[in-house]
């Protein structure tokens, strides 16, 4: 497909469980971003990848959150020991680069519900 | 801290009228701005962008205006259609190291038939 693909689209899990969210960026996009969107809110930056490296992890809310990217393509966001406040939509975006006229394009997100 | 905010949470317009959605930003160093449209259950969709060295940019039925003096951004939608109903976000970027988007909370546009 031509767009950013995220899976699963929905995830319901029990508090304390670990979850793994996947993002397939647009082919050729070197920059990849994770954001979190709570109900009715704007988007909160979590982490950014340039290639396989993550120069900015400043948005990760706690050490339970981690992310990796392999082969400069697919990225996974892992949340360990999930808490109810982790419930949100997790959105992934990718862009050709980080310069001007290189807008970020988003997937449809993973809706995470922690029971 | 720096923030991007939207003046009004909701906007209701008559089908066929023009819509104007406003946004204020506070980081004077931001050099790139993007408007996104988000429909229910979907991710944000790129609408139009503008660089800080421009004050106006036109797309298909949409125009973005940038006023750096008052740090104001607006999105104008001509001949608003029912399909334009969505939440609209403005976002600012300081390009360079990570270019993370800073989003406002969003404004809901509702188009009356």
XYZ file of C-alpha atoms in Angstrom:
228
model
C 0.000 0.000 0.000
C 0.977 3.579 -0.475
C 0.291 4.853 3.005
C 1.523 4.286 6.543
C 0.190 1.008 7.887
C -0.331 0.278 11.572
C -1.304 -2.932 13.306
C -3.293 -3.997 15.122
C -6.014 -1.429 14.495
C -7.512 -2.188 17.888
C -6.050 -3.793 20.986
C -7.790 -4.561 24.251
C -5.680 -5.954 27.056
C -5.624 -6.309 30.800
C -3.718 -4.007 33.075
C -0.212 -5.281 33.674
C 0.179 -6.993 30.311
C 2.763 -5.978 27.723
C 1.676 -4.787 24.279
C 3.518 -4.327 21.019
C 2.348 -1.951 18.315
C 3.653 -2.056 14.765
C 4.187 0.623 12.128
C 5.071 0.159 8.459
C 6.082 3.550 7.058
C 5.780 4.721 3.500
C 8.507 3.128 1.402
C 11.575 5.345 1.186
C 10.672 7.509 4.171
C 13.689 7.818 6.436
C 12.005 9.622 9.315
C 9.438 7.890 11.500
C 7.479 9.292 14.433
C 5.225 7.949 17.160
C 2.487 10.082 18.708
C -0.242 9.421 21.242
C -3.739 10.867 21.085
C -6.051 10.741 24.049
C -9.821 11.033 23.573
C -10.719 14.434 22.187
C -7.183 15.718 22.538
C -4.376 16.713 20.265
C -1.391 14.602 19.486
C 1.453 14.125 21.931
C 4.924 13.397 20.552
C 6.554 10.236 21.851
C 9.672 9.379 19.843
C 11.368 10.033 16.533
C 13.587 7.821 14.358
C 15.984 8.871 11.634
C 16.897 5.622 9.971
C 17.334 3.099 12.794
C 18.502 5.554 15.390
C 16.296 7.480 17.791
C 17.859 10.885 18.418
C 14.821 12.114 20.320
C 13.101 9.964 22.916
C 12.034 12.918 24.996
C 8.328 12.263 24.672
C 8.280 8.743 26.078
C 6.158 9.090 29.250
C 7.972 6.463 31.332
C 10.542 3.697 31.166
C 7.714 1.251 30.456
C 7.662 2.648 26.931
C 10.269 1.691 24.355
C 10.530 1.639 20.599
C 12.821 0.252 17.980
C 13.196 0.401 14.258
C 15.008 -2.164 12.156
C 16.228 -1.992 8.597
C 15.235 1.631 8.404
C 11.660 0.567 7.897
C 9.285 -1.167 10.328
C 9.034 0.179 13.853
C 7.535 -1.323 16.984
C 6.387 0.540 20.065
C 6.321 -1.612 23.194
C 4.501 -0.767 26.387
C 5.362 -2.962 29.365
C 3.136 -3.526 32.394
C 0.331 -1.483 30.871
C -1.695 0.906 33.017
C -5.165 2.270 32.431
C -3.762 5.710 31.653
C -1.984 4.156 28.665
C -5.361 3.846 26.938
C -5.208 6.052 23.848
C -4.773 5.986 20.092
C -1.148 5.484 19.118
C -0.333 7.070 15.791
C 2.679 6.564 13.592
C 3.858 9.011 10.939
C 6.646 8.992 8.400
C 8.287 11.566 6.182
C 10.952 11.664 3.494
C 13.160 13.686 5.760
C 13.029 16.373 8.381
C 13.287 19.412 6.188
C 10.698 21.759 4.838
C 8.172 20.572 2.313
C 8.509 17.077 3.756
C 5.298 16.731 5.725
C 4.584 13.831 8.006
C 1.990 11.354 6.786
C 0.024 9.399 9.354
C -1.394 5.929 9.659
C -4.860 5.340 11.116
C -3.462 4.374 14.484
C -3.845 1.581 17.011
C -6.641 2.066 19.498
C -5.360 0.683 22.781
C -7.755 -0.035 25.623
C -6.461 -1.181 28.997
C -9.041 -2.883 31.175
C 6.476 26.541 27.510
C 5.865 26.811 23.786
C 2.460 25.767 22.519
C 0.164 25.779 19.580
C -3.451 26.518 20.265
C -6.707 26.978 18.442
C -9.000 29.897 19.202
C -12.337 28.050 19.137
C -13.192 24.425 19.848
C -16.074 24.137 17.337
C -17.189 25.792 14.140
C -20.535 25.266 12.409
C -21.001 26.469 8.836
C -23.646 26.192 6.158
C -22.859 23.992 3.190
C -21.525 26.158 0.384
C -20.228 28.901 2.672
C -16.560 29.592 3.225
C -14.940 28.373 6.459
C -12.112 30.020 8.332
C -10.282 28.104 11.041
C -7.818 30.050 13.147
C -4.762 29.014 15.084
C -2.255 30.798 17.307
C 1.280 29.648 17.852
C 3.799 30.873 20.369
C 7.180 29.615 19.168
C 8.538 32.426 17.022
C 11.352 30.125 15.882
C 8.963 27.699 14.173
C 9.660 27.723 10.463
C 7.163 25.297 9.012
C 3.436 24.885 9.595
C 0.975 22.197 8.563
C -2.785 21.836 8.653
C -4.214 18.355 9.176
C -7.758 17.051 8.904
C -8.836 14.131 11.055
C -12.025 12.194 10.436
C -13.489 9.894 13.033
C -11.492 6.689 13.369
C -8.781 7.860 11.015
C -5.322 9.307 11.363
C -4.605 12.978 10.583
C -4.579 13.691 6.878
C -2.234 16.294 5.420
C -4.108 19.236 3.904
C -1.640 22.004 3.219
C 1.616 23.386 4.532
C 3.401 26.711 4.544
C 6.944 27.811 5.226
C 7.683 30.742 7.483
C 9.092 32.783 4.597
C 5.646 32.822 2.985
C 2.430 34.521 4.059
C -0.043 32.729 1.833
C -0.350 29.442 0.046
C -3.241 28.097 -1.966
C -4.335 24.571 -2.650
C -7.454 23.077 -4.069
C -10.335 24.888 -2.257
C -8.011 25.627 0.669
C -5.808 28.575 1.489
C -3.437 28.940 4.408
C -2.464 32.363 5.677
C 0.461 33.025 7.983
C 0.906 36.211 9.961
C 4.237 36.021 11.751
C 3.827 39.421 13.354
C 0.993 38.159 15.545
C 1.908 34.468 15.294
C -1.362 33.556 13.677
C -2.230 30.859 11.171
C -5.547 30.339 9.421
C -7.085 27.796 7.107
C -9.716 28.933 4.674
C -11.951 26.386 2.996
C -13.970 27.613 0.029
C -17.470 26.333 -0.672
C -17.515 24.052 2.356
C -18.915 20.599 1.698
C -20.326 17.921 4.033
C -17.155 15.918 3.458
C -15.181 18.713 5.073
C -16.734 17.888 8.449
C -13.867 16.753 10.655
C -11.454 17.885 13.344
C -8.764 20.222 12.069
C -5.356 20.578 13.672
C -2.649 23.105 13.051
C 0.879 22.001 13.796
C 4.170 23.824 13.965
C 7.682 22.571 13.417
C 11.142 23.845 13.969
C 12.883 21.917 11.199
C 16.271 20.495 11.868
C 17.196 17.961 14.499
C 13.949 16.078 14.882
C 11.216 18.212 13.409
C 8.602 16.888 15.797
C 5.170 18.334 15.267
C 3.625 20.374 18.038
C -0.152 20.154 17.699
C -3.001 22.210 19.004
C -5.999 20.449 20.511
C -8.096 20.631 17.375
C -11.245 22.372 16.220
C -14.329 20.532 15.046
C -15.845 21.749 11.787
C -19.493 20.837 11.346
C -21.142 21.475 7.988
C -24.921 22.012 7.997
C -26.759 20.769 4.890
